[in-house]
Tab-separated table of C-alpha atoms in Angstrom:
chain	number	residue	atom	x	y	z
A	1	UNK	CA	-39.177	-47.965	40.256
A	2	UNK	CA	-39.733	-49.140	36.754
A	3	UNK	CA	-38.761	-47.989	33.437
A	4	UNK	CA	-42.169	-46.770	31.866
A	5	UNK	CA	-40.643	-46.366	28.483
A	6	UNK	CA	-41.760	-48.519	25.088
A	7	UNK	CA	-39.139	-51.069	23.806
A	8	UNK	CA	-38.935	-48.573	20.897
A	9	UNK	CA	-37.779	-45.620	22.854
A	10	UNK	CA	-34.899	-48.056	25.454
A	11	UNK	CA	-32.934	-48.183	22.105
A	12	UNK	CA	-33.662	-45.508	20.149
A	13	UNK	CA	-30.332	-44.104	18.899
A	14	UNK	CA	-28.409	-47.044	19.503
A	15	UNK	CA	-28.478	-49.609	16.947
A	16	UNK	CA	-27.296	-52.940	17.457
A	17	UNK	CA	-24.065	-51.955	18.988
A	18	UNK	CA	-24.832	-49.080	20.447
A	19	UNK	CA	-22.542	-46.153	18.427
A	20	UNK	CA	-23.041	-47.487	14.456
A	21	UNK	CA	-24.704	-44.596	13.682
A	22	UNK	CA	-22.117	-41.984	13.919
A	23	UNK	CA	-19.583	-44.805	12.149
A	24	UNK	CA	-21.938	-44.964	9.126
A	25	UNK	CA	-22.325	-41.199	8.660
A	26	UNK	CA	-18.775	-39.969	9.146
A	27	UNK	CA	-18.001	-43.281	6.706
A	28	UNK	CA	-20.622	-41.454	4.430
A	29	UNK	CA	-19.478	-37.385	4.876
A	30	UNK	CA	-15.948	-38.935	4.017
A	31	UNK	CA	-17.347	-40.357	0.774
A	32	UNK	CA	-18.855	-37.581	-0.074
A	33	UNK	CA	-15.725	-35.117	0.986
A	34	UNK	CA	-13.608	-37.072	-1.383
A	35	UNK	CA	-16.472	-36.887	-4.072
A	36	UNK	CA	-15.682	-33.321	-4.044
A	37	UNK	CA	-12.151	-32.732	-3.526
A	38	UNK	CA	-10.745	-35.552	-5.968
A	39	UNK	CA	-11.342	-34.021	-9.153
A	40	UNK	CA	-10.179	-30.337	-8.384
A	41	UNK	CA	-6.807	-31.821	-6.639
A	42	UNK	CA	-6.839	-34.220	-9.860
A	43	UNK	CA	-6.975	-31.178	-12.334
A	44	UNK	CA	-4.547	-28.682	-10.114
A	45	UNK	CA	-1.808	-31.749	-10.328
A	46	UNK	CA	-1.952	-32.457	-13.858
A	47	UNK	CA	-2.003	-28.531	-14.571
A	48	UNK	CA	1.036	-27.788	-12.598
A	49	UNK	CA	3.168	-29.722	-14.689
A	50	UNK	CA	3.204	-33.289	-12.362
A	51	UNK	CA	6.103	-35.244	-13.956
A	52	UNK	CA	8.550	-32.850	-13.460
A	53	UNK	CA	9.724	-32.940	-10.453
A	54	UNK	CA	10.052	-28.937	-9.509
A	55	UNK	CA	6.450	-28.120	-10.752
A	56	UNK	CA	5.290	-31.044	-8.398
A	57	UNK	CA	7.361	-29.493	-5.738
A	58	UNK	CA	6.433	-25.862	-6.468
A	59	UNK	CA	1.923	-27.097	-6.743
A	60	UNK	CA	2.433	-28.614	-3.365
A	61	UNK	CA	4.685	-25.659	-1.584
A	62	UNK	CA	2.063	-23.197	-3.227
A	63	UNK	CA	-0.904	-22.476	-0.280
A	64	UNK	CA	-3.661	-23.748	-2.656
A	65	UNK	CA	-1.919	-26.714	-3.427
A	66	UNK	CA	-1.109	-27.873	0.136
A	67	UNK	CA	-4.293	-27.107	1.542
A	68	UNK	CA	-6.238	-29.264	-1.118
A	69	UNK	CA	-3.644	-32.180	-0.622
A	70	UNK	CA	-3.938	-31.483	3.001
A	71	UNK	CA	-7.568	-31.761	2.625
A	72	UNK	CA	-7.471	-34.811	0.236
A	73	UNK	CA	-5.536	-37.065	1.814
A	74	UNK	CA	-7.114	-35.850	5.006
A	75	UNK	CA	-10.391	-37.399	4.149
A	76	UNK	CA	-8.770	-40.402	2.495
A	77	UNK	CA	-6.956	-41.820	5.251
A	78	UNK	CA	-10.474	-40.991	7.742
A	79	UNK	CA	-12.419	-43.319	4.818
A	80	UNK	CA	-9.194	-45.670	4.983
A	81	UNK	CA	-9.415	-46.287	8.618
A	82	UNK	CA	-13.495	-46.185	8.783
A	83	UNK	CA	-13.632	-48.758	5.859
A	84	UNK	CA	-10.378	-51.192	7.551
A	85	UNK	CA	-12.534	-51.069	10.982
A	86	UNK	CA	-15.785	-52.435	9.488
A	87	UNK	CA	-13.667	-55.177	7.860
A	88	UNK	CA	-11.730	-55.815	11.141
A	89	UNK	CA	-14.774	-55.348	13.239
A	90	UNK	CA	-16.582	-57.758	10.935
A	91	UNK	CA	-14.205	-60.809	9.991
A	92	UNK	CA	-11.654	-61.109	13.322
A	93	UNK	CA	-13.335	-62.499	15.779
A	94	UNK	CA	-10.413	-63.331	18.611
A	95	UNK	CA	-10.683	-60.377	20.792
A	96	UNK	CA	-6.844	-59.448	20.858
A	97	UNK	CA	-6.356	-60.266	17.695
A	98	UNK	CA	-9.285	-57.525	16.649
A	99	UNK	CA	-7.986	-54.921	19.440
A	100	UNK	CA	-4.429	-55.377	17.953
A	101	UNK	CA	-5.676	-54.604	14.599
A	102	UNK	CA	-7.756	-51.678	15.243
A	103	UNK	CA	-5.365	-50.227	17.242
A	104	UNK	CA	-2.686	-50.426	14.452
A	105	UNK	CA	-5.029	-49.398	11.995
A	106	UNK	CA	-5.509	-46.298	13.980
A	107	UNK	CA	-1.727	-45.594	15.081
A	108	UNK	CA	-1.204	-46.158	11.055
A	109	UNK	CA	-3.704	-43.444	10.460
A	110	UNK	CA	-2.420	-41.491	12.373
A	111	UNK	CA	1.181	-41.871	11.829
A	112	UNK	CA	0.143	-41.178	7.566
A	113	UNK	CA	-1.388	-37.994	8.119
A	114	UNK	CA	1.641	-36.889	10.414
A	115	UNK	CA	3.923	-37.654	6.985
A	116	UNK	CA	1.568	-35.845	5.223
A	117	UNK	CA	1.777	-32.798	7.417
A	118	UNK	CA	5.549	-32.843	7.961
A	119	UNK	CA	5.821	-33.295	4.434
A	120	UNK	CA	3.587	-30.210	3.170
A	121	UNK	CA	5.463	-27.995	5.932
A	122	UNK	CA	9.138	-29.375	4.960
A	123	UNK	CA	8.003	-28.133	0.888
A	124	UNK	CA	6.925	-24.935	2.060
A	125	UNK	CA	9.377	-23.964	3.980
């Protein structure tokens, strides 16, 4: 049996490797996220008194506080490991060498946001 569809329509969706797309837009909603959430977490920080060391600690025990650092630095670190990827992806060529990287890029990601979590929950509590 053969495949009656158009060239067009075989790869529609893919892209040259097949899942770019999605990497692209989540690269782009992470942009944009940070667009937004920089500048209120920005203001809250400098409002709540940042160099001294209590009114740091009391802006990121508060709710409001943690959530937007939560969410900032949530976003960050997905743009961080999206944009390190695309470099990886792009200028290692030595398989190993690439799967290495990306894997400690990810376990790096990871292992940030974890801080970041333990962190907020050690302040609040």
């Amino acid at each position: 049996m053969t495949d009656s569809r158009t060239p067009t329509a075989k790869v529609w969706g893919h892209g040259a490797s097949g899942h770019g797309a999605s990497h692209w837009i989540m690269q782009r909603i992470s942009s944009v996220a940070l667009f937004i959430l920089i500048p209120p977490f920005v203001w809250m920080f400098s409002q709540s008194g940042a160099p001294d060391p209590v009114l740091t600690r009391a802006f990121l025990a508060s709710p409001m506080g943690s959530v937007l650092t939560l969410l900032t630095l949530s976003a960050t670190f997905l743009h961080m490991r999206l944009g390190l990827q695309v470099v990886i992806d792009d200028y290692i060529s030595k398989a190993t060498t690439k799967t290495m990287l990306l894997l400690a890029n990810t376990l790096l990601t990871v292992g940030l946001w974890l801080v970041t979590v333990f962190c907020l929950i050690k302040l609040a509590f």
